[in-house]
Short mmCIF file of C-alpha atoms and ligand atoms in Angstrom, two decimals:
data_model
loop_
_atom_site.label_atom_id
_atom_site.label_comp_id
_atom_site.label_asym_id
_atom_site.label_seq_id
_atom_site.Cartn_x
_atom_site.Cartn_y
_atom_site.Cartn_z
CA UNK A 1 -29.89 8.93 23.08
CA UNK A 2 -33.02 7.47 23.67
CA UNK A 3 -34.73 5.55 20.79
CA UNK A 4 -38.34 4.75 20.94
CA UNK A 5 -40.80 2.89 18.52
CA UNK A 6 -44.29 3.71 18.46
CA UNK A 7 -47.37 2.93 16.15
CA UNK A 8 -48.48 5.94 13.82
CA UNK A 9 -50.05 8.67 15.80
CA UNK A 10 -53.10 10.36 14.93
CA UNK A 11 -51.53 13.51 14.29
CA UNK A 12 -47.91 14.72 14.04
CA UNK A 13 -46.28 17.60 15.84
CA UNK A 14 -43.23 19.10 16.51
CA UNK A 15 -40.04 17.85 14.39
CA UNK A 16 -41.34 15.49 11.81
CA UNK A 17 -39.42 13.57 8.94
CA UNK A 18 -41.37 11.57 6.32
CA UNK A 19 -40.49 9.80 3.35
CA UNK A 20 -40.26 10.85 -0.62
CA UNK A 21 -39.58 8.55 -3.34
CA UNK A 22 -37.96 9.60 -6.33
CA UNK A 23 -39.60 11.89 -8.87
CA UNK A 24 -41.23 13.99 -5.94
CA UNK A 25 -43.63 11.17 -4.73
CA UNK A 26 -44.67 12.16 -1.45
CA UNK A 27 -45.21 9.11 0.56
CA UNK A 28 -48.49 8.66 2.93
CA UNK A 29 -47.25 10.95 5.95
CA UNK A 30 -45.81 13.48 3.76
CA UNK A 31 -48.81 13.35 1.59
CA UNK A 32 -51.11 13.94 4.29
CA UNK A 33 -49.03 16.73 5.72
CA UNK A 34 -49.04 18.49 2.32
CA UNK A 35 -52.74 18.29 2.00
CA UNK A 36 -53.17 19.61 5.53
CA UNK A 37 -50.93 22.61 4.52
CA UNK A 38 -52.84 23.46 1.31
CA UNK A 39 -49.81 22.00 -0.64
CA UNK A 40 -47.25 24.09 0.86
CA UNK A 41 -45.05 20.78 0.86
CA UNK A 42 -44.95 20.20 -2.63
CA UNK A 43 -44.37 23.86 -3.21
CA UNK A 44 -41.43 23.87 -1.32
CA UNK A 45 -40.28 20.90 -3.04
CA UNK A 46 -40.91 22.47 -6.40
CA UNK A 47 -38.65 25.42 -4.98
CA UNK A 48 -35.79 23.33 -4.62
CA UNK A 49 -33.43 20.79 -5.98
CA UNK A 50 -34.89 18.23 -3.79
CA UNK A 51 -36.49 15.20 -6.04
CA UNK A 52 -36.88 12.56 -3.34
CA UNK A 53 -33.53 10.93 -4.89
CA UNK A 54 -31.84 8.46 -1.96
CA UNK A 55 -30.17 10.10 0.50
CA UNK A 56 -31.27 13.74 -0.32
CA UNK A 57 -33.04 15.91 2.62
CA UNK A 58 -35.06 18.88 2.57
CA UNK A 59 -36.33 20.74 5.78
CA UNK A 60 -39.45 22.83 5.60
CA UNK A 61 -40.29 25.25 8.53
CA UNK A 62 -43.60 25.72 9.95
CA UNK A 63 -45.48 23.67 7.49
CA UNK A 64 -48.92 23.16 9.20
CA UNK A 65 -50.76 23.16 12.47
CA UNK A 66 -48.22 22.40 15.17
CA UNK A 67 -45.29 20.89 13.12
CA UNK A 68 -42.37 23.01 13.68
CA UNK A 69 -39.88 21.28 11.24
CA UNK A 70 -40.74 18.88 8.30
CA UNK A 71 -37.82 16.93 7.20
CA UNK A 72 -38.19 15.16 3.89
CA UNK A 73 -35.97 12.30 3.45
CA UNK A 74 -35.57 10.93 -0.16
CA UNK A 75 -35.85 6.86 -0.05
CA UNK A 76 -35.44 6.89 -4.00
CA UNK A 77 -36.50 4.70 -6.62
CA UNK A 78 -38.32 1.40 -6.05
CA UNK A 79 -36.16 -1.31 -4.28
CA UNK A 80 -33.43 1.29 -3.58
CA UNK A 81 -33.57 1.52 -0.23
CA UNK A 82 -31.12 -0.94 1.61
CA UNK A 83 -29.93 -1.30 4.97
CA UNK A 84 -27.15 0.98 4.69
CA UNK A 85 -29.29 3.56 2.75
CA UNK A 86 -31.48 3.64 5.84
CA UNK A 87 -29.23 4.10 8.25
CA UNK A 88 -27.85 7.05 6.02
CA UNK A 89 -31.19 8.53 6.30
CA UNK A 90 -31.36 8.29 10.10
CA UNK A 91 -27.83 9.92 10.05
CA UNK A 92 -28.68 12.83 7.60
CA UNK A 93 -31.76 13.48 10.23
CA UNK A 94 -29.58 13.44 13.16
CA UNK A 95 -27.18 15.85 11.75
CA UNK A 96 -30.02 18.30 10.56
CA UNK A 97 -31.67 18.11 14.33
CA UNK A 98 -28.02 18.98 15.99
CA UNK A 99 -27.43 21.78 13.38
CA UNK A 100 -31.09 23.20 14.44
CA UNK A 101 -30.38 22.57 18.08
CA UNK A 102 -33.27 20.49 18.47
CA UNK A 103 -33.73 17.98 21.26
CA UNK A 104 -36.10 15.35 19.74
CA UNK A 105 -37.14 14.43 16.32
CA UNK A 106 -39.83 11.90 15.19
CA UNK A 107 -39.62 10.07 11.85
CA UNK A 108 -42.74 8.54 10.02
CA UNK A 109 -41.57 5.21 8.60
CA UNK A 110 -44.18 4.80 5.47
CA UNK A 111 -43.82 1.42 3.56
CA UNK A 112 -41.23 1.62 0.91
CA UNK A 113 -42.75 0.03 -2.16
CA UNK A 114 -40.08 -2.66 -3.37
CA UNK A 115 -37.76 -2.30 -0.77
CA UNK A 116 -36.28 -5.87 0.36
CA UNK A 117 -36.67 -4.24 3.91
CA UNK A 118 -39.77 -4.46 6.16
CA UNK A 119 -40.91 -1.36 7.43
CA UNK A 120 -39.58 -2.62 11.03
CA UNK A 121 -36.35 -3.17 9.52
CA UNK A 122 -36.09 0.23 7.97
CA UNK A 123 -37.19 1.83 11.26
CA UNK A 124 -34.42 -0.01 13.25
CA UNK A 125 -31.90 1.13 10.70
CA UNK A 126 -33.06 4.76 10.60
CA UNK A 127 -32.70 4.67 14.50
CA UNK A 128 -29.09 3.16 14.38
CA UNK A 129 -27.92 5.37 11.83
CA UNK A 130 -29.14 8.51 13.83
CA UNK A 131 -27.42 6.96 16.87
CA UNK A 132 -24.09 6.51 15.02
CA UNK A 133 -24.02 10.07 13.63
CA UNK A 134 -25.05 11.64 17.26
CA UNK A 135 -21.48 11.20 18.49
CA UNK A 136 -19.17 13.67 19.66
CA UNK A 137 -16.08 13.60 21.54
CA UNK A 138 -16.62 16.57 23.87
CA UNK A 139 -15.14 15.56 27.21
CA UNK A 140 -12.52 18.25 27.00
CA UNK A 141 -14.95 21.11 26.22
CA UNK A 142 -15.40 22.89 29.70
CA UNK A 143 -17.37 26.02 28.33
CA UNK A 144 -20.90 25.54 28.31
CA UNK A 145 -21.58 26.58 24.91
CA UNK A 146 -24.53 24.85 23.41
CA UNK A 147 -23.28 25.02 19.54
CA UNK A 148 -20.32 22.73 21.02
CA UNK A 149 -22.70 20.09 22.13
CA UNK A 150 -25.07 17.51 20.36
CA UNK A 151 -28.31 18.85 21.25
CA UNK A 152 -30.23 15.71 20.16
CA UNK A 153 -31.30 13.51 23.13
CA UNK A 154 -34.45 11.54 21.42
CA UNK A 155 -35.52 9.82 18.36
CA UNK A 156 -39.24 8.44 17.96
CA UNK A 157 -39.95 6.35 15.03
CA UNK A 158 -43.30 5.57 14.05
CA UNK A 159 -44.01 2.56 12.19
CA UNK A 160 -46.53 -0.15 11.71
CA UNK A 161 -45.39 -3.02 13.72
CA UNK A 162 -43.27 -1.08 16.44
CA UNK A 163 -42.83 -4.62 18.15
CA UNK A 164 -40.83 -5.76 15.23
CA UNK A 165 -38.84 -2.77 14.82
CA UNK A 166 -38.12 -2.82 18.37
CA UNK A 167 -36.60 -6.40 18.01
CA UNK A 168 -34.55 -5.58 15.20
CA UNK A 169 -32.99 -2.56 16.76
CA UNK A 170 -32.22 -4.80 19.87
CA UNK A 171 -30.15 -6.51 17.88
CA UNK A 172 -28.09 -3.73 16.13
CA UNK A 173 -27.86 -1.70 19.46
CA UNK A 174 -24.61 -3.48 20.97
CA UNK A 175 -23.10 -1.75 17.73
CA UNK A 176 -23.36 1.60 18.88
CA UNK A 177 -21.62 1.17 22.28
CA UNK A 178 -18.79 -0.40 20.45
CA UNK A 179 -18.40 1.80 17.70
CA UNK A 180 -18.60 4.56 20.13
CA UNK A 181 -15.91 2.76 22.31
CA UNK A 182 -13.66 2.53 19.75
CA UNK A 183 -14.02 6.27 18.40
CA UNK A 184 -13.37 7.40 22.10
CA UNK A 185 -10.11 5.05 22.13
CA UNK A 186 -8.89 6.82 18.82
CA UNK A 187 -9.85 10.40 19.76
CA UNK A 188 -8.13 10.52 22.81
CA UNK A 189 -4.73 12.51 23.03
CA UNK A 190 -1.80 10.52 23.32
CA UNK A 191 -0.88 12.25 26.95
CA UNK A 192 -4.10 10.33 28.21
CA UNK A 193 -4.07 7.35 25.83
CA UNK A 194 -0.56 5.58 26.23
CA UNK A 195 -0.35 1.88 26.20
CA UNK A 196 -1.25 0.77 29.66
CA UNK A 197 -3.95 3.37 29.72
CA UNK A 198 -5.15 1.79 26.14
CA UNK A 199 -5.18 -1.73 28.03
CA UNK A 200 -6.74 -0.66 31.16
CA UNK A 201 -9.84 0.18 28.88
CA UNK A 202 -9.79 -2.74 27.31
CA UNK A 203 -9.77 -4.68 30.30
CA UNK A 204 -13.43 -3.37 30.99
CA UNK A 205 -14.40 -5.72 28.32
CA UNK A 206 -13.88 -8.32 31.32
CA UNK A 207 -17.50 -7.23 32.52
CA UNK A 208 -18.98 -8.73 29.33
CA UNK A 209 -17.23 -11.85 29.36
CA UNK A 210 -14.12 -11.11 27.26
CA UNK A 211 -11.14 -12.62 28.62
CA UNK A 212 -8.44 -10.08 28.92
CA UNK A 213 -4.56 -10.62 29.19
CA UNK A 214 -1.97 -7.78 29.48
CA UNK A 215 1.71 -8.74 28.81
CA UNK A 216 4.31 -5.99 29.70
CA UNK A 217 7.92 -5.65 28.68
CA UNK A 218 9.38 -8.50 30.57
CA UNK A 219 6.96 -11.04 29.63
CA UNK A 220 7.55 -9.92 25.90
CA UNK A 221 11.21 -10.15 26.35
CA UNK A 222 10.97 -13.85 27.50
CA UNK A 223 8.84 -14.50 24.37
CA UNK A 224 11.51 -13.03 22.20
CA UNK A 225 9.41 -10.09 20.86
CA UNK A 226 12.25 -7.96 20.40
CA UNK A 227 11.34 -6.37 17.27
CA UNK A 228 7.95 -5.18 18.84
CA UNK A 229 9.94 -3.85 21.69
CA UNK A 230 12.76 -1.89 19.86
CA UNK A 231 9.71 0.37 18.83
CA UNK A 232 8.88 1.20 22.15
CA UNK A 233 12.32 1.38 23.76
CA UNK A 234 12.51 5.27 23.46
CA UNK A 235 9.40 5.98 25.39
CA UNK A 236 8.97 6.67 28.98
CA UNK A 237 5.66 4.64 28.48
CA UNK A 238 5.80 0.79 28.87
CA UNK A 239 4.90 -1.15 25.81
CA UNK A 240 1.95 -3.71 26.16
CA UNK A 241 0.35 -6.72 24.47
CA UNK A 242 -3.26 -6.63 24.86
CA UNK A 243 -4.73 -10.05 24.45
CA UNK A 244 -8.71 -10.60 24.31
CA UNK A 245 -10.43 -13.68 23.90
CA UNK A 246 -14.36 -14.08 23.32
CA UNK A 247 -14.55 -18.12 23.12
CA UNK A 248 -18.29 -18.52 22.45
CA UNK A 249 -18.33 -20.92 19.43
CA UNK A 250 -18.19 -24.80 19.13
CA UNK A 251 -15.22 -26.12 21.04
CA UNK A 252 -14.11 -27.73 17.83
CA UNK A 253 -14.00 -24.33 15.82
CA UNK A 254 -10.45 -22.95 15.53
CA UNK A 255 -10.46 -19.33 16.30
CA UNK A 256 -10.00 -16.41 13.99
CA UNK A 257 -7.39 -13.79 15.06
CA UNK A 258 -7.61 -9.91 14.72
CA UNK A 259 -4.55 -8.12 15.20
CA UNK A 260 -4.28 -4.48 15.79
CA UNK A 261 -1.68 -1.75 15.30
CA UNK A 262 -1.90 0.34 18.52
CA UNK A 263 0.91 2.91 18.09
CA UNK A 264 -0.54 5.12 20.72
CA UNK A 265 1.57 7.97 19.13
CA UNK A 266 3.99 7.80 16.33
CA UNK A 267 6.99 10.40 16.21
CA UNK A 268 8.71 8.60 13.78
CA UNK A 269 11.42 8.02 16.42
CA UNK A 270 14.90 8.89 15.25
CA UNK A 271 13.84 9.01 11.66
CA UNK A 272 11.52 12.13 13.07
CA UNK A 273 8.64 13.11 11.03
CA UNK A 274 7.99 16.80 10.42
CA UNK A 275 6.28 18.96 12.70
CA UNK A 276 3.28 19.59 10.24
CA UNK A 277 0.25 17.45 11.09
CA UNK A 278 2.04 15.17 13.72
CA UNK A 279 -0.81 15.52 16.10
CA UNK A 280 -2.59 13.08 13.63
CA UNK A 281 -0.33 10.44 14.93
CA UNK A 282 -2.52 10.19 18.01
CA UNK A 283 -4.76 7.82 15.87
CA UNK A 284 -2.04 5.80 14.93
CA UNK A 285 -3.60 3.15 17.14
CA UNK A 286 -6.77 3.15 15.11
CA UNK A 287 -6.38 -0.56 13.88
CA UNK A 288 -5.91 -1.62 17.47
CA UNK A 289 -9.01 0.70 18.44
CA UNK A 290 -10.79 -1.43 15.81
CA UNK A 291 -10.07 -4.66 17.14
CA UNK A 292 -10.84 -3.99 20.46
CA UNK A 293 -14.21 -2.25 19.53
CA UNK A 294 -15.03 -5.26 17.28
CA UNK A 295 -14.36 -7.62 20.64
CA UNK A 296 -16.74 -5.22 22.65
CA UNK A 297 -19.49 -5.75 19.81
CA UNK A 298 -18.98 -9.50 19.65
CA UNK A 299 -19.27 -9.90 23.35
CA UNK A 300 -22.22 -7.50 23.46
CA UNK A 301 -24.30 -9.63 21.12
CA UNK A 302 -22.84 -12.84 22.36
CA UNK A 303 -21.58 -14.09 18.95
CA UNK A 304 -21.41 -17.51 18.70
CA UNK A 305 -17.73 -17.71 17.46
CA UNK A 306 -14.36 -18.29 18.66
CA UNK A 307 -12.26 -15.02 18.36
CA UNK A 308 -9.05 -13.83 19.81
CA UNK A 309 -7.79 -9.97 19.60
CA UNK A 310 -4.29 -9.30 19.94
CA UNK A 311 -3.16 -5.48 20.12
CA UNK A 312 0.31 -4.58 20.03
CA UNK A 313 0.53 -1.24 21.97
CA UNK A 314 3.71 1.00 21.97
CA UNK A 315 4.57 4.58 21.71
CA UNK A 316 7.24 5.54 18.95
CA UNK A 317 9.37 8.23 20.43
CA UNK A 318 13.00 9.51 20.10
CA UNK A 319 15.21 9.52 23.02
CA UNK A 320 18.76 8.50 24.25
CA UNK A 321 17.59 4.72 24.44
CA UNK A 322 15.67 5.08 21.12
CA UNK A 323 16.27 2.16 18.70
CA UNK A 324 18.71 3.57 15.72
CA UNK A 325 18.58 3.41 11.73
CA UNK A 326 20.49 0.55 11.02
CA UNK A 327 19.88 -1.55 14.40
CA UNK A 328 19.28 -4.93 13.63
CA UNK A 329 16.85 -6.81 15.88
CA UNK A 330 15.61 -10.60 16.19
CA UNK A 331 11.90 -11.45 16.10
CA UNK A 332 10.02 -13.92 17.96
CA UNK A 333 9.72 -15.92 14.88
CA UNK A 334 13.71 -15.95 14.71
CA UNK A 335 13.95 -13.92 11.58
CA UNK A 336 16.08 -10.96 11.61
CA UNK A 337 15.30 -7.58 10.94
CA UNK A 338 17.46 -4.66 9.79
CA UNK A 339 15.66 -1.42 10.86
CA UNK A 340 16.52 1.15 8.28
CA UNK A 341 13.77 3.84 8.98
CA UNK A 342 12.27 4.02 12.49
CA UNK A 343 9.08 5.58 11.12
CA UNK A 344 8.21 2.35 9.46
CA UNK A 345 7.33 1.28 12.92
CA UNK A 346 3.90 -0.31 12.22
CA UNK A 347 5.10 -3.66 10.54
CA UNK A 348 7.68 -4.10 13.37
CA UNK A 349 5.17 -4.18 16.39
CA UNK A 350 2.70 -6.25 14.05
CA UNK A 351 5.45 -8.92 12.82
CA UNK A 352 5.83 -10.01 16.84
CA UNK A 353 2.01 -9.81 17.35
CA UNK A 354 1.06 -11.80 14.32
CA UNK A 355 3.60 -14.57 15.45
CA UNK A 356 2.40 -14.73 19.05
CA UNK A 357 -1.02 -15.12 18.10
CA UNK A 358 -0.40 -18.18 15.53
CA UNK A 359 1.97 -19.69 18.00
CA UNK A 360 -0.40 -19.25 20.98
CA UNK A 361 -3.95 -19.93 19.20
CA UNK A 362 -3.64 -21.46 15.91
CA UNK A 363 -6.14 -19.55 14.18
CA UNK A 364 -7.77 -20.56 10.93
CA UNK A 365 -7.85 -17.18 9.46
CA UNK A 366 -5.95 -13.97 10.76
CA UNK A 367 -6.87 -10.40 9.87
CA UNK A 368 -4.73 -7.23 10.90
CA UNK A 369 -5.65 -3.73 10.80
CA UNK A 370 -3.22 -1.05 10.73
CA UNK A 371 -2.70 2.50 10.12
CA UNK A 372 0.24 1.33 8.21
CA UNK A 373 1.30 3.71 5.59
CA UNK A 374 0.66 6.94 3.93
CA UNK A 375 1.07 5.84 0.23
CA UNK A 376 -2.33 3.84 1.04
CA UNK A 377 -4.06 7.37 1.27
CA UNK A 378 -2.23 8.52 -1.97
CA UNK A 379 -3.64 5.33 -3.73
CA UNK A 380 -7.14 5.04 -2.13
CA UNK A 381 -7.88 8.23 -0.56
CA UNK A 382 -10.44 8.03 2.22
CA UNK A 383 -12.93 6.03 0.41
CA UNK A 384 -11.50 2.38 0.83
CA UNK A 385 -8.98 0.98 2.87
CA UNK A 386 -6.28 -1.48 1.30
CA UNK A 387 -6.72 -5.16 1.46
CA UNK A 388 -3.68 -7.48 1.00
CA UNK A 389 -4.31 -11.25 1.39
CA UNK A 390 -3.19 -14.55 0.63
CA UNK A 391 -6.55 -15.94 0.00
CA UNK A 392 -8.65 -14.88 -2.39
CA UNK A 393 -11.90 -16.58 -0.62
CA UNK A 394 -11.13 -14.67 2.73
CA UNK A 395 -10.53 -11.30 0.47
CA UNK A 396 -14.22 -11.77 -1.25
CA UNK A 397 -15.44 -12.50 2.43
CA UNK A 398 -14.18 -9.30 3.71
CA UNK A 399 -15.00 -7.07 1.09
CA UNK A 400 -18.53 -8.45 1.05
CA UNK A 401 -19.09 -7.83 4.56
CA UNK A 402 -17.63 -4.08 4.14
CA UNK A 403 -19.79 -3.68 1.22
CA UNK A 404 -22.84 -4.32 3.25
CA UNK A 405 -22.05 -1.73 5.91
CA UNK A 406 -20.21 0.85 4.00
CA UNK A 407 -16.69 0.01 5.03
CA UNK A 408 -15.18 -0.69 1.82
CA UNK A 409 -12.10 -2.27 0.71
CA UNK A 410 -10.01 -2.55 -2.36
CA UNK A 411 -7.69 -5.64 -3.11
CA UNK A 412 -3.82 -4.86 -3.95
CA UNK A 413 -1.63 -7.15 -5.20
CA UNK A 414 1.39 -9.21 -3.51
CA UNK A 415 4.21 -11.12 -5.30
CA UNK A 416 7.69 -12.54 -5.02
CA UNK A 417 9.30 -9.32 -7.14
CA UNK A 418 7.72 -6.95 -4.51
CA UNK A 419 8.88 -9.35 -1.56
CA UNK A 420 12.74 -9.24 -2.75
CA UNK A 421 12.58 -5.44 -2.33
CA UNK A 422 12.88 -5.80 1.25
CA UNK A 423 15.87 -8.11 1.44
CA UNK A 424 18.66 -7.00 3.66
CA UNK A 425 22.35 -7.04 2.92
CA UNK A 426 23.03 -8.26 6.61
CA UNK A 427 19.66 -9.49 8.15
CA UNK A 428 16.58 -11.66 6.76
CA UNK A 429 14.95 -8.36 5.81
CA UNK A 430 14.76 -4.52 6.12
CA UNK A 431 11.84 -2.78 7.36
CA UNK A 432 11.66 -0.65 4.08
CA UNK A 433 12.83 -0.50 0.46
CA UNK A 434 15.30 2.05 -0.74
CA UNK A 435 12.96 3.88 -2.87
CA UNK A 436 9.06 4.63 -2.48
CA UNK A 437 7.87 2.54 -4.92
CA UNK A 438 4.95 0.39 -4.14
CA UNK A 439 5.48 1.27 -0.44
CA UNK A 440 2.08 0.07 0.68
CA UNK A 441 2.69 -3.31 -0.98
CA UNK A 442 5.95 -3.62 0.42
CA UNK A 443 4.68 -3.10 3.93
CA UNK A 444 2.28 -5.93 3.03
CA UNK A 445 5.10 -8.00 2.08
CA UNK A 446 7.37 -7.77 5.12
CA UNK A 447 4.08 -8.57 7.39
CA UNK A 448 3.59 -11.55 4.97
CA UNK A 449 6.95 -13.14 5.87
CA UNK A 450 5.46 -13.51 9.40
CA UNK A 451 2.42 -15.53 8.31
CA UNK A 452 2.69 -19.27 8.90
CA UNK A 453 2.03 -22.04 6.61
CA UNK A 454 -2.00 -22.64 6.15
CA UNK A 455 -2.96 -19.55 7.89
CA UNK A 456 -5.60 -17.59 5.62
CA UNK A 457 -4.37 -13.97 6.22
CA UNK A 458 -5.46 -10.43 5.33
CA UNK A 459 -3.67 -7.07 6.01
CA UNK A 460 -6.08 -4.08 6.08
CA UNK A 461 -4.05 -0.59 5.63
CA UNK A 462 -6.75 1.97 7.26
CA UNK A 463 -4.37 4.82 7.33
CA UNK A 464 -6.95 6.66 4.87
CA UNK A 465 -9.97 5.46 7.24
CA UNK A 466 -9.55 5.66 10.76
CA UNK A 467 -9.69 9.25 10.83
CA UNK A 468 -12.42 11.65 8.69
CA UNK A 469 -11.72 15.46 8.20
CA UNK A 470 -15.20 15.62 6.37
CA UNK A 471 -17.48 13.04 8.24
CA UNK A 472 -20.29 10.93 6.33
CA UNK A 473 -23.84 10.29 6.69
CA UNK A 474 -23.30 7.84 9.86
CA UNK A 475 -19.91 9.17 11.00
CA UNK A 476 -19.40 12.58 12.26
CA UNK A 477 -15.74 14.42 11.69
CA UNK A 478 -13.04 12.60 13.59
CA UNK A 479 -12.65 9.18 14.78
CA UNK A 480 -14.76 6.67 12.48
CA UNK A 481 -14.13 3.08 13.99
CA UNK A 482 -13.78 1.92 10.58
CA UNK A 483 -13.25 -1.68 10.91
CA UNK A 484 -15.40 -2.54 13.99
CA UNK A 485 -18.54 -3.26 12.08
CA UNK A 486 -16.68 -4.48 9.12
CA UNK A 487 -15.04 -7.36 11.60
CA UNK A 488 -18.13 -8.08 13.49
CA UNK A 489 -19.98 -8.49 9.93
CA UNK A 490 -17.58 -10.74 8.50
CA UNK A 491 -17.69 -13.01 11.53
CA UNK A 492 -21.48 -13.13 11.74
CA UNK A 493 -21.61 -13.99 8.04
CA UNK A 494 -18.94 -16.48 8.27
CA UNK A 495 -18.28 -18.27 11.41
CA UNK A 496 -21.71 -18.23 13.25
CA UNK A 497 -23.76 -20.69 11.07
N1 BES B 1 1.70 6.01 11.21
C1 BES B 1 2.20 5.96 9.73
C2 BES B 1 1.43 5.87 8.44
C3 BES B 1 0.57 6.87 8.44
C4 BES B 1 0.57 8.08 7.65
C5 BES B 1 -0.89 6.81 8.86
C6 BES B 1 -0.27 9.15 7.47
C7 BES B 1 -1.72 7.96 8.96
C8 BES B 1 -1.67 8.93 8.00
C9 BES B 1 3.34 5.02 9.64
O1 BES B 1 3.94 4.56 11.00
C10 BES B 1 4.48 5.50 8.70
O2 BES B 1 5.12 6.36 9.22
N2 BES B 1 4.79 5.06 7.75
C11 BES B 1 5.85 5.50 6.78
C12 BES B 1 6.32 4.40 6.49
C13 BES B 1 7.51 4.69 5.51
C14 BES B 1 8.79 5.19 6.43
C15 BES B 1 8.39 3.69 4.31
C16 BES B 1 4.82 6.37 5.72
O3 BES B 1 3.88 5.89 5.31
O4 BES B 1 5.39 7.26 5.37
MN1 MN B 2 5.62 5.72 11.31
ZN1 ZN B 3 2.74 4.63 12.49
#
């Protein structure tokens, strides 16, 4: 989508959006259009539930002169409009435009009293929000039905000081590309996006200066990553370990490691999942998608930090060579695992990926993202990802980063009693307990057994967040790319100073 920032014009025409503050206070542009239109705008507001509360919108058709559609955007009370709120307004505007089949919209950013943001910053965030919302995975639609495509092609933002807005937007723009890249990965069906194809797409990051290395099964075998390999052994597709390096920080800075679960399809293996809804398991690589998207964003904006991304890419299938329940496998760490349930495969691939990352890169902190348990959806729904960590400072920083950009987290406990639940009779541990109790926590406990001394570690269970059946202000239905902005913001806030 084309984005432009311009100074205010003498008159408005076409599709215009303008601000209204709480209690129906028309800001300058809405006010002047209302005057030109003999009070039509105020009457339309009175005939609706629209009050100007933050995030509300109301579209009035054919208000005055050459204005086709006037979309009123609620900015709320004094000081209420923050960056995320402005992004949401942009998203709402894009959705309205697409619903109406409009190709171009303009929005007038009048100064918002009390907002901590300058008009230029508000303008930049509105554009970003519109761009993020204006995504659609339509490559497999072959019929030219306009309603199946997004119509919106251009947003023009009027603001006093367009140069500042352009600068602010320039800093945000790599986000769009990275989020779309991650959403594409997550949206692809598993016949197209299998481990080697995922790795091939990640290789494109080389162009941005990311060092990309891909390990195949033979190399992983040599390293002793048998627990990861066990998951992929029932698949025709080769398992891959994707290793990405963005080392643009000070030489003395130990890297942070980002780890992603990349199960390109999860049938459950021999512990086969029921048929209903199994198609959702194409997005069981959402953690790896987020990590790869985050690497793309860090490189896209040339982050001054040292970051490595490690993604375990496998397909979990049942066949004659598949792993059996009861099999015992030895991990790269030397610890042995009794595989009771082949559907608890995420932790199996992650334990070797985490160990590899720690051995190879000696990270100061390690954040792992995975669509790990259905139980986290029972607990938190689709509002927050589960956060598990051995470090309160790291937890708080991740939470703060997520809060600012609308990717929320909720911390859950770890503890020795939970840890005991995964002890095995014949190996060092089993991959599931023998009940459903606390199963998101016991999954995290399993992972924690592979965290080395002195490493600040966090596990984000994003099973409820990687895919949205409803969508929200800046995310259409489908793949969300949850985690891309969270990781990027966390690194920007903590490792680039
Ligand atoms: N990928 C699933 C978890 C999942 C479920 C993600 C629903 C998104 C939506 C994971 O591999 C899995 O199958 N977990 C099992 C664990 C169980 C066997 C202990 C689960 O959650 O049921
Ligand atoms: Mn599974
Ligand atoms: Zn899975």
